[in-house]
Short mmCIF file of C-alpha atoms in Angstrom, two decimals:
data_model
loop_
_atom_site.label_atom_id
_atom_site.label_comp_id
_atom_site.label_asym_id
_atom_site.label_seq_id
_atom_site.Cartn_x
_atom_site.Cartn_y
_atom_site.Cartn_z
CA MET A 1 49.26 26.83 -4.03
CA LYS A 2 46.89 28.91 -6.10
CA ASN A 3 44.04 30.57 -4.24
CA THR A 4 40.76 28.96 -5.29
CA GLN A 5 38.57 31.78 -4.03
CA THR A 6 39.34 34.12 -6.90
CA THR A 7 40.03 33.75 -10.60
CA ALA A 8 41.42 36.01 -13.27
CA LYS A 9 37.86 37.06 -14.03
CA ASP A 10 37.54 38.49 -10.52
CA LYS A 11 40.86 40.38 -10.42
CA PRO A 12 40.40 44.01 -9.35
CA GLU A 13 40.82 46.88 -11.76
CA PRO A 14 41.97 50.46 -11.03
CA ILE A 15 39.17 52.99 -10.64
CA ASP A 16 38.40 54.81 -13.89
CA VAL A 17 38.85 58.58 -13.91
CA GLN A 18 35.20 59.12 -14.84
CA TYR A 19 34.05 57.61 -11.52
CA ARG A 20 36.38 59.56 -9.21
CA PRO A 21 34.12 62.65 -8.75
CA ILE A 22 31.30 60.32 -7.68
CA LEU A 23 33.63 58.61 -5.18
CA TRP A 24 34.61 61.95 -3.66
CA LEU A 25 30.98 63.02 -3.37
CA VAL A 26 29.93 59.77 -1.68
CA ALA A 27 32.96 60.02 0.62
CA MET A 28 31.84 63.54 1.61
CA GLY A 29 28.42 62.22 2.60
CA PHE A 30 30.02 59.42 4.61
CA PHE A 31 32.17 61.97 6.43
CA MET A 32 29.26 64.28 7.32
CA GLN A 33 27.16 61.46 8.74
CA GLN A 34 29.94 59.72 10.66
CA LEU A 35 31.42 62.93 12.05
CA ASP A 36 28.11 64.05 13.48
CA SER A 37 27.62 60.72 15.21
CA THR A 38 30.44 61.45 17.66
CA ILE A 39 31.30 65.15 17.55
CA ILE A 40 28.54 65.95 20.02
CA ASN A 41 29.74 63.55 22.75
CA THR A 42 32.37 65.79 24.34
CA ALA A 43 30.13 68.86 24.05
CA LEU A 44 27.08 67.58 25.96
CA PRO A 45 28.01 69.13 29.34
CA ASN A 46 28.40 72.56 27.74
CA ILE A 47 25.14 72.19 25.82
CA ALA A 48 23.36 71.20 29.03
CA LYS A 49 24.71 74.28 30.79
CA SER A 50 23.63 76.54 27.94
CA LEU A 51 20.11 75.07 27.90
CA ASN A 52 19.83 75.04 31.73
CA GLU A 53 19.53 71.25 31.77
CA ASN A 54 21.06 68.54 33.91
CA PRO A 55 23.89 66.87 31.91
CA LEU A 56 22.49 63.50 32.98
CA ASN A 57 19.30 64.29 31.06
CA MET A 58 21.08 64.93 27.77
CA GLN A 59 21.13 61.30 26.70
CA SER A 60 17.97 61.89 24.67
CA VAL A 61 20.02 64.02 22.28
CA ILE A 62 22.09 60.98 21.32
CA VAL A 63 19.18 58.51 21.37
CA ALA A 64 17.05 60.71 19.09
CA TYR A 65 19.75 60.77 16.42
CA VAL A 66 20.56 57.05 16.52
CA LEU A 67 16.93 55.89 16.57
CA ALA A 68 15.95 58.23 13.73
CA MET A 69 18.78 56.79 11.67
CA ALA A 70 17.94 53.18 12.46
CA VAL A 71 14.26 53.63 11.66
CA THR A 72 14.82 55.60 8.45
CA ILE A 73 17.49 53.40 6.86
CA PRO A 74 14.99 50.75 5.69
CA LEU A 75 13.31 53.49 3.64
CA SER A 76 16.51 54.47 1.83
CA GLY A 77 16.53 51.76 -0.81
CA TRP A 78 12.90 52.18 -1.87
CA VAL A 79 13.07 55.99 -1.81
CA THR A 80 16.23 55.92 -3.95
CA ASP A 81 14.68 53.52 -6.46
CA ARG A 82 11.45 55.55 -6.54
CA TYR A 83 12.82 59.10 -6.84
CA GLY A 84 16.31 58.45 -8.22
CA ILE A 85 19.83 58.62 -6.81
CA ARG A 86 20.41 62.30 -7.58
CA LYS A 87 17.19 63.64 -6.03
CA THR A 88 17.43 61.43 -2.95
CA TYR A 89 21.07 62.25 -2.21
CA PHE A 90 20.45 65.97 -2.78
CA ALA A 91 17.44 65.93 -0.43
CA ALA A 92 19.45 64.02 2.21
CA ILE A 93 22.26 66.60 2.18
CA ILE A 94 19.85 69.55 2.33
CA LEU A 95 17.81 68.00 5.18
CA PHE A 96 20.95 67.16 7.13
CA SER A 97 22.35 70.68 6.71
CA VAL A 98 19.09 72.48 7.58
CA ALA A 99 18.59 70.23 10.62
CA SER A 100 22.16 71.04 11.70
CA VAL A 101 21.30 74.74 11.70
CA ALA A 102 18.13 73.97 13.69
CA CYS A 103 20.27 72.10 16.24
CA ALA A 104 22.65 75.05 16.56
CA ILE A 105 19.89 77.62 17.19
CA SER A 106 17.87 75.44 19.59
CA GLN A 107 16.88 77.21 22.80
CA THR A 108 15.48 74.24 24.71
CA LEU A 109 16.25 70.55 25.05
CA ASN A 110 13.01 69.57 23.31
CA GLN A 111 13.87 71.75 20.33
CA LEU A 112 17.31 70.17 20.12
CA VAL A 113 15.90 66.64 20.32
CA ILE A 114 13.40 67.34 17.53
CA ALA A 115 16.14 68.85 15.37
CA ARG A 116 18.35 65.83 16.00
CA VAL A 117 15.55 63.53 14.81
CA PHE A 118 15.46 65.31 11.43
CA GLN A 119 19.25 65.35 11.33
CA GLY A 120 19.24 61.60 11.91
CA ILE A 121 16.76 61.12 9.06
CA GLY A 122 19.06 63.01 6.70
CA GLY A 123 22.09 61.12 7.98
CA ALA A 124 20.29 57.81 7.55
CA LEU A 125 20.00 58.47 3.82
CA LEU A 126 23.53 59.74 3.23
CA GLN A 127 25.51 56.55 3.89
CA PRO A 128 23.27 53.78 2.48
CA VAL A 129 22.29 55.84 -0.58
CA GLY A 130 25.96 56.60 -1.19
CA ARG A 131 26.88 52.92 -1.01
CA LEU A 132 23.90 52.03 -3.21
CA THR A 133 25.14 54.58 -5.75
CA LEU A 134 28.43 52.73 -6.00
CA LEU A 135 26.66 49.40 -6.37
CA LYS A 136 24.62 50.68 -9.32
CA VAL A 137 27.29 52.81 -11.01
CA MET A 138 30.64 51.10 -10.44
CA PRO A 139 31.78 48.08 -12.50
CA LYS A 140 31.97 44.92 -10.40
CA LYS A 141 35.74 44.65 -10.71
CA GLN A 142 36.20 48.18 -9.33
CA LEU A 143 33.66 47.88 -6.50
CA LEU A 144 36.06 46.68 -3.79
CA ALA A 145 38.53 49.48 -4.48
CA ALA A 146 35.68 52.01 -4.57
CA LEU A 147 34.20 50.90 -1.24
CA SER A 148 37.67 50.92 0.29
CA PHE A 149 38.21 54.50 -0.87
CA VAL A 150 34.92 55.98 0.31
CA SER A 151 35.13 54.25 3.69
CA ILE A 152 38.19 56.30 4.69
CA PRO A 153 36.16 59.43 5.64
CA GLY A 154 33.70 57.13 7.40
CA LEU A 155 36.54 55.91 9.61
CA VAL A 156 38.06 59.35 10.14
CA GLY A 157 34.79 61.07 11.10
CA PRO A 158 34.04 59.21 14.34
CA LEU A 159 37.70 59.19 15.31
CA ILE A 160 38.29 62.95 15.07
CA GLY A 161 34.77 63.78 16.20
CA PRO A 162 35.40 63.75 19.98
CA SER A 163 38.55 65.90 19.77
CA LEU A 164 37.01 68.30 17.25
CA GLY A 165 33.90 68.64 19.40
CA GLY A 166 35.99 69.39 22.48
CA ALA A 167 38.16 71.88 20.61
CA LEU A 168 35.19 73.76 19.13
CA VAL A 169 33.53 74.00 22.54
CA GLU A 170 36.70 75.35 24.14
CA LEU A 171 37.71 77.72 21.31
CA VAL A 172 34.33 78.97 20.07
CA SER A 173 31.03 77.52 21.35
CA TRP A 174 29.03 74.30 21.14
CA HIS A 175 26.90 75.76 18.34
CA TRP A 176 29.75 75.30 15.89
CA ILE A 177 29.70 71.52 16.15
CA PHE A 178 26.51 71.83 14.08
CA PHE A 179 27.35 74.90 11.98
CA ILE A 180 30.42 73.08 10.64
CA ASN A 181 28.10 70.88 8.56
CA VAL A 182 26.67 73.79 6.58
CA PRO A 183 29.58 74.64 4.21
CA ILE A 184 30.22 70.93 3.61
CA GLY A 185 26.54 70.46 2.81
CA ILE A 186 26.45 73.38 0.36
CA VAL A 187 29.41 72.01 -1.59
CA GLY A 188 27.96 68.50 -1.54
CA ALA A 189 24.52 69.64 -2.74
CA PHE A 190 26.05 71.60 -5.63
CA PHE A 191 28.14 68.71 -6.92
CA THR A 192 25.28 66.24 -6.41
CA LEU A 193 23.25 68.07 -9.03
CA ARG A 194 26.28 68.29 -11.31
CA ILE A 195 27.74 64.78 -11.33
CA LEU A 196 25.35 62.16 -9.91
CA PRO A 197 23.31 60.17 -12.46
CA ASP A 198 19.55 60.27 -12.07
CA LEU A 199 19.07 56.52 -11.93
CA LYS A 200 15.70 55.15 -10.83
CA MET A 201 13.70 51.96 -11.20
CA MET A 202 10.62 51.74 -13.37
CA ASN A 203 7.49 49.79 -12.39
CA LEU A 204 8.52 49.87 -8.73
CA GLU A 205 6.48 47.82 -6.29
CA PRO A 206 4.44 49.72 -3.63
CA PHE A 207 6.26 50.39 -0.39
CA ASP A 208 5.78 47.77 2.35
CA TYR A 209 4.30 49.99 5.05
CA VAL A 210 3.21 47.08 7.25
CA GLY A 211 6.67 45.54 7.17
CA PHE A 212 8.23 48.93 7.88
CA LEU A 213 5.99 49.33 10.94
CA PHE A 214 7.05 45.92 12.28
CA ILE A 215 10.74 46.73 11.72
CA ALA A 216 10.44 50.20 13.28
CA VAL A 217 8.63 48.93 16.39
CA SER A 218 11.15 46.13 16.79
CA MET A 219 14.19 48.43 16.49
CA VAL A 220 12.81 51.15 18.76
CA SER A 221 11.70 48.64 21.42
CA LEU A 222 14.99 46.73 21.43
CA SER A 223 16.94 50.01 21.51
CA PHE A 224 15.03 51.06 24.62
CA VAL A 225 15.76 47.63 26.11
CA LEU A 226 19.47 48.32 25.68
CA GLU A 227 19.03 51.74 27.28
CA SER A 228 17.26 50.07 30.22
CA MET A 229 20.27 47.80 30.75
CA VAL A 230 22.43 50.77 31.76
CA ASP A 231 19.71 52.82 33.46
CA PRO A 232 18.86 51.51 36.95
CA SER A 233 15.74 53.67 37.12
CA HIS A 234 13.92 51.31 34.73
CA SER A 235 12.11 48.40 36.34
CA GLN A 236 12.60 44.81 35.22
CA ALA A 237 8.93 44.65 34.21
CA HIS A 238 9.39 47.69 31.95
CA THR A 239 12.44 46.12 30.32
CA LEU A 240 10.72 42.74 29.91
CA ILE A 241 7.66 44.29 28.23
CA LEU A 242 9.87 46.19 25.77
CA LEU A 243 11.83 43.02 25.04
CA ILE A 244 8.65 41.03 24.33
CA VAL A 245 7.28 43.79 22.08
CA GLY A 246 10.57 44.05 20.19
CA LEU A 247 10.94 40.31 19.62
CA SER A 248 7.26 39.91 18.72
CA ALA A 249 7.47 42.70 16.15
CA GLY A 250 10.61 41.15 14.67
CA ALA A 251 8.99 37.71 14.41
CA SER A 252 5.85 39.26 12.94
CA TYR A 253 7.92 40.93 10.25
CA TRP A 254 9.57 37.64 9.28
CA LEU A 255 6.18 35.94 8.90
CA HIS A 256 4.91 38.96 6.98
CA ALA A 257 7.95 38.99 4.66
CA ILE A 258 7.52 35.30 3.78
CA ARG A 259 3.93 35.89 2.64
CA HIS A 260 4.24 39.38 1.13
CA HIS A 261 5.02 39.57 -2.60
CA SER A 262 7.27 42.62 -2.16
CA PRO A 263 8.49 42.92 1.46
CA LEU A 264 10.81 45.59 2.81
CA PHE A 265 13.66 43.08 2.98
CA HIS A 266 13.32 40.06 0.73
CA THR A 267 13.91 36.82 2.59
CA SER A 268 15.40 35.43 -0.64
CA ILE A 269 18.58 37.49 -0.12
CA PHE A 270 19.45 35.19 2.78
CA LYS A 271 19.80 32.36 0.26
CA VAL A 272 23.00 34.09 -0.88
CA ASP A 273 25.57 32.49 1.42
CA THR A 274 27.99 35.41 1.44
CA PHE A 275 25.20 37.82 2.36
CA SER A 276 23.88 35.67 5.23
CA ILE A 277 27.37 35.12 6.64
CA GLY A 278 28.31 38.75 6.11
CA ILE A 279 25.21 40.07 7.91
CA LEU A 280 25.76 37.82 10.93
CA GLY A 281 29.46 38.65 10.93
CA ASN A 282 28.75 42.39 10.83
CA LEU A 283 26.29 42.06 13.69
CA PHE A 284 28.60 40.26 16.11
CA ALA A 285 32.03 41.45 14.99
CA ARG A 286 31.00 45.10 15.36
CA LEU A 287 29.83 44.75 18.97
CA GLY A 288 33.30 45.33 20.39
CA ASN A 289 34.36 47.80 17.71
CA GLY A 290 31.20 49.84 18.15
CA ALA A 291 32.05 50.50 21.79
CA ILE A 292 35.67 51.56 21.27
CA PRO A 293 35.09 55.17 20.05
CA PHE A 294 33.07 55.72 23.25
CA MET A 295 34.94 53.55 25.76
CA LEU A 296 38.49 54.54 24.87
CA PRO A 297 38.12 58.34 25.23
CA LEU A 298 36.21 57.70 28.45
CA MET A 299 39.03 55.63 29.92
CA LEU A 300 41.65 58.15 28.83
CA GLN A 301 39.78 60.88 30.71
CA VAL A 302 38.53 59.03 33.79
CA VAL A 303 41.58 56.85 34.46
CA LEU A 304 44.53 58.59 32.79
CA GLY A 305 43.36 62.14 33.47
CA PHE A 306 43.40 63.46 29.88
CA ASN A 307 41.17 66.44 29.07
CA PRO A 308 38.45 65.90 26.42
CA THR A 309 40.40 67.51 23.60
CA ILE A 310 43.60 65.53 24.23
CA ALA A 311 41.63 62.32 24.71
CA GLY A 312 40.05 62.91 21.31
CA LEU A 313 43.43 63.63 19.72
CA MET A 314 44.63 60.24 20.94
CA MET A 315 42.21 58.73 18.41
CA ILE A 316 44.25 60.14 15.52
CA PRO A 317 46.71 57.19 15.42
CA LEU A 318 43.70 54.93 14.87
CA ALA A 319 42.66 57.05 11.89
CA ILE A 320 46.18 57.11 10.46
CA GLY A 321 46.50 53.34 10.71
CA SER A 322 43.12 52.95 9.00
CA MET A 323 44.04 55.23 6.10
CA ILE A 324 47.54 53.83 5.49
CA ILE A 325 46.34 50.23 5.15
CA LYS A 326 43.41 51.13 2.87
CA GLN A 327 45.47 51.10 -0.31
CA TYR A 328 46.62 47.52 0.42
CA ILE A 329 43.32 45.94 1.49
CA THR A 330 42.19 45.04 -2.01
CA LYS A 331 45.48 43.25 -2.73
CA ILE A 332 45.35 41.44 0.63
CA ILE A 333 41.85 40.12 0.02
CA TYR A 334 42.57 38.97 -3.52
CA ARG A 335 45.79 37.34 -2.37
CA PHE A 336 44.39 35.37 0.58
CA GLY A 337 40.62 35.34 -0.04
CA TYR A 338 37.74 36.69 2.05
CA ARG A 339 37.49 33.64 4.28
CA ASN A 340 41.13 33.62 5.37
CA VAL A 341 41.35 37.38 5.75
CA LEU A 342 38.15 37.79 7.76
CA THR A 343 38.68 34.77 10.00
CA THR A 344 42.23 35.77 10.90
CA ASN A 345 41.61 39.50 11.07
CA THR A 346 38.52 39.14 13.31
CA ILE A 347 40.73 37.32 15.83
CA LEU A 348 43.32 40.10 15.57
CA VAL A 349 40.63 42.74 16.11
CA GLY A 350 39.38 40.92 19.20
CA LEU A 351 42.91 40.59 20.58
CA GLY A 352 43.48 44.26 19.84
CA ILE A 353 40.41 45.27 21.82
CA ALA A 354 41.38 42.97 24.70
CA SER A 355 44.93 44.38 24.65
CA LEU A 356 43.55 47.78 25.67
CA ALA A 357 43.31 46.23 29.14
CA ALA A 358 47.11 46.54 29.32
CA ILE A 359 46.95 50.35 29.31
CA SER A 360 47.62 51.97 32.68
CA PRO A 361 48.81 55.37 33.98
CA SER A 362 52.39 54.07 33.69
CA THR A 363 52.06 53.13 30.01
CA PRO A 364 54.37 55.38 27.92
CA LEU A 365 52.56 57.76 25.59
CA TRP A 366 54.62 56.62 22.59
CA TRP A 367 53.51 53.03 23.13
CA GLN A 368 49.86 54.07 23.34
CA VAL A 369 50.24 55.81 19.98
CA ILE A 370 51.73 52.67 18.37
CA HIS A 371 49.10 50.52 20.07
CA PHE A 372 46.20 52.57 18.70
CA PHE A 373 47.85 52.72 15.26
CA LEU A 374 47.98 48.92 15.02
CA ILE A 375 44.34 48.61 16.12
CA GLY A 376 43.40 51.10 13.40
CA ILE A 377 45.03 48.88 10.78
CA VAL A 378 43.10 45.71 11.66
CA ASN A 379 39.85 47.67 12.11
CA SER A 380 40.16 49.12 8.63
CA ILE A 381 40.72 45.71 7.06
CA GLN A 382 37.76 44.33 9.00
CA PHE A 383 35.23 46.98 7.98
CA THR A 384 36.13 46.96 4.29
CA ALA A 385 36.24 43.17 3.97
CA MET A 386 32.98 42.64 5.93
CA ASN A 387 31.01 45.22 3.96
CA THR A 388 32.22 44.01 0.59
CA VAL A 389 31.74 40.27 1.16
CA THR A 390 28.19 40.97 2.35
CA ILE A 391 26.94 42.73 -0.78
CA LYS A 392 29.28 41.59 -3.55
CA ASP A 393 27.15 38.63 -4.72
CA LEU A 394 23.76 40.33 -4.64
CA THR A 395 21.96 40.83 -7.92
CA THR A 396 21.01 44.31 -9.11
CA ASP A 397 17.40 43.69 -8.08
CA ASP A 398 18.44 42.73 -4.54
CA ALA A 399 21.07 45.46 -4.13
CA SER A 400 18.70 48.02 -2.56
CA SER A 401 17.20 45.57 -0.06
CA GLY A 402 20.53 44.03 0.93
CA ASN A 403 22.31 47.36 1.17
CA SER A 404 19.62 48.84 3.42
CA LEU A 405 19.62 45.81 5.71
CA LEU A 406 23.42 45.97 5.99
CA SER A 407 23.21 49.61 7.09
CA VAL A 408 20.51 48.78 9.65
CA VAL A 409 22.62 45.95 11.10
CA GLN A 410 25.66 48.22 11.32
CA GLN A 411 23.75 50.87 13.29
CA LEU A 412 22.09 48.35 15.59
CA SER A 413 25.35 46.52 16.22
CA MET A 414 27.20 49.69 17.17
CA SER A 415 24.35 50.76 19.47
CA MET A 416 24.27 47.31 21.05
CA GLY A 417 28.03 47.42 21.50
CA VAL A 418 27.88 50.68 23.41
CA ALA A 419 25.00 49.44 25.58
CA ILE A 420 26.75 46.13 26.31
CA ALA A 421 29.99 47.91 27.16
CA GLY A 422 28.16 50.28 29.50
CA ALA A 423 26.32 47.44 31.22
CA VAL A 424 29.49 45.37 31.64
CA LEU A 425 31.48 48.35 32.89
CA ASN A 426 28.80 49.31 35.41
CA ASN A 427 28.66 45.72 36.61
CA PHE A 428 32.42 45.61 37.25
CA ILE A 429 32.30 49.01 38.96
CA HIS A 430 29.55 47.66 41.22
CA ILE A 431 31.71 44.64 42.06
CA TYR A 432 35.08 46.35 42.56
CA GLY A 433 33.97 49.86 43.50
CA LYS A 434 34.89 53.23 42.06
CA THR A 435 38.34 53.03 43.62
CA GLN A 436 39.18 50.21 41.17
CA MET A 437 38.01 52.03 38.06
CA LEU A 438 41.02 50.97 36.00
CA LEU A 439 40.39 47.31 36.78
CA SER A 440 36.76 47.65 35.70
CA PHE A 441 37.80 49.15 32.37
CA GLN A 442 40.38 46.41 31.85
CA TYR A 443 37.91 43.59 32.42
CA THR A 444 35.38 45.31 30.15
CA PHE A 445 37.86 45.48 27.28
CA ILE A 446 38.72 41.81 27.77
CA CYS A 447 35.00 40.89 27.57
CA LEU A 448 34.50 42.98 24.42
CA GLY A 449 37.57 41.45 22.82
CA SER A 450 36.40 37.93 23.65
CA ILE A 451 33.03 38.55 21.99
CA THR A 452 34.80 39.75 18.84
CA VAL A 453 37.15 36.75 18.73
CA CYS A 454 34.15 34.41 18.89
CA ALA A 455 32.70 36.14 15.80
CA SER A 456 35.59 34.74 13.72
CA TRP A 457 33.76 31.40 13.63
CA ILE A 458 31.02 33.03 11.55
CA PHE A 459 33.47 34.06 8.82
CA TRP A 460 35.01 30.59 8.88
CA GLN A 461 31.76 29.45 7.24
CA LEU A 462 32.90 31.20 4.05
CA ARG A 463 34.87 28.03 3.32
CA LYS A 464 31.88 26.93 1.20
CA GLN A 465 32.59 29.76 -1.22
CA ASN A 466 35.42 28.08 -3.09
CA ALA A 467 34.61 29.64 -6.43
CA PRO A 468 32.92 32.81 -7.63
CA ARG A 469 29.15 32.60 -7.73
CA LYS A 470 27.74 32.79 -11.24
CA SER A 471 24.26 33.67 -10.11
CA THR A 472 22.54 34.34 -6.82
CA ARG A 473 19.32 32.75 -7.97
#
């Protein structure tokens, strides 16, 4: 039976040679940002020792980066439209590289935290501006293949980050986890000026500062709520106040956006069914996935006794699986349709996360490698399909707003996933004790997998999209 979700008009085309340099440049930006999100994790104890700090107080280094990214992403679309793709991407690479140097030469924890804030601002522009570049430059029929291509470095970065960070700390020093960004940034900045078009929008509406303030307060407050969930030193009253502030700011933004003539995120984009479903799907389907790059290396070290470098190297099969399947994702989606692929694959992703509960000290190493490889395959299909179905039906005018909101949701979902995983793990450890650490990890993976499986219902709603949308308005 012929698939009714696509027609000959929607069939994908191979990427033209003229667009390939742009794809490589965007992929480089994706790699820089994603790599730096995880490369620091295995190096924190060494950084703490160098700065004469307690390792338990180094969490602010991670929080500063993530919050700076989450808060800055809503600015990316307007800044790109106002100053142009070329100038914005160039400034993002330069800021990220300079902030990386500042991180490497920091002498105190406060200096490092401040440098990480600016690094997060630069990183927040790299990925959404890169994706927005593809939306504005690439022909529609080549967009899926383009997004699939540039997402490969984005998958590889966080997977090799922990092992690379551990290796650099052991072989050289922790400073090089930041210095490594400099040569990549120099090359990227050079080619940005050479090949990126200087596209910008004329007669741009003024920036929605009030809406941005509501969004920023909501994200920061809710992020601290998640931090409070895993930190017993915070009182319930403190957590409740932050929760109320965060929800109130979010509700205030929605009321503001309905009345404002040019809000930060147009509420009209939620009238596009694929966008609404894709945003919700990204939010909930990424909760389990967002925790895996943190939970899995932790279990390999705490339970199986791997050192940080080897635990990071065990993530390589995930990356290999992700890269191998990339060239087939476009064909899979156009063969079976977004609804069938995402509904089925979300279930497979959830089962894959839950299956990590089967790992024990007696599990053969070769089986762990195959296991992680298969999870990498379904993860890769999931990310590419979710991102594309979310933004594919947006008009050119809505591309900036929708793309920025998608990036915000991705960051928040991954942060929430890590916080939820930490809270669930700590709860099971409290119940079963530290002597049953393996059991606590196993139950946590089952919970994360169950959450992901439930998200498949969201993508099932794509059944209403039986034919290509002619117009989103």
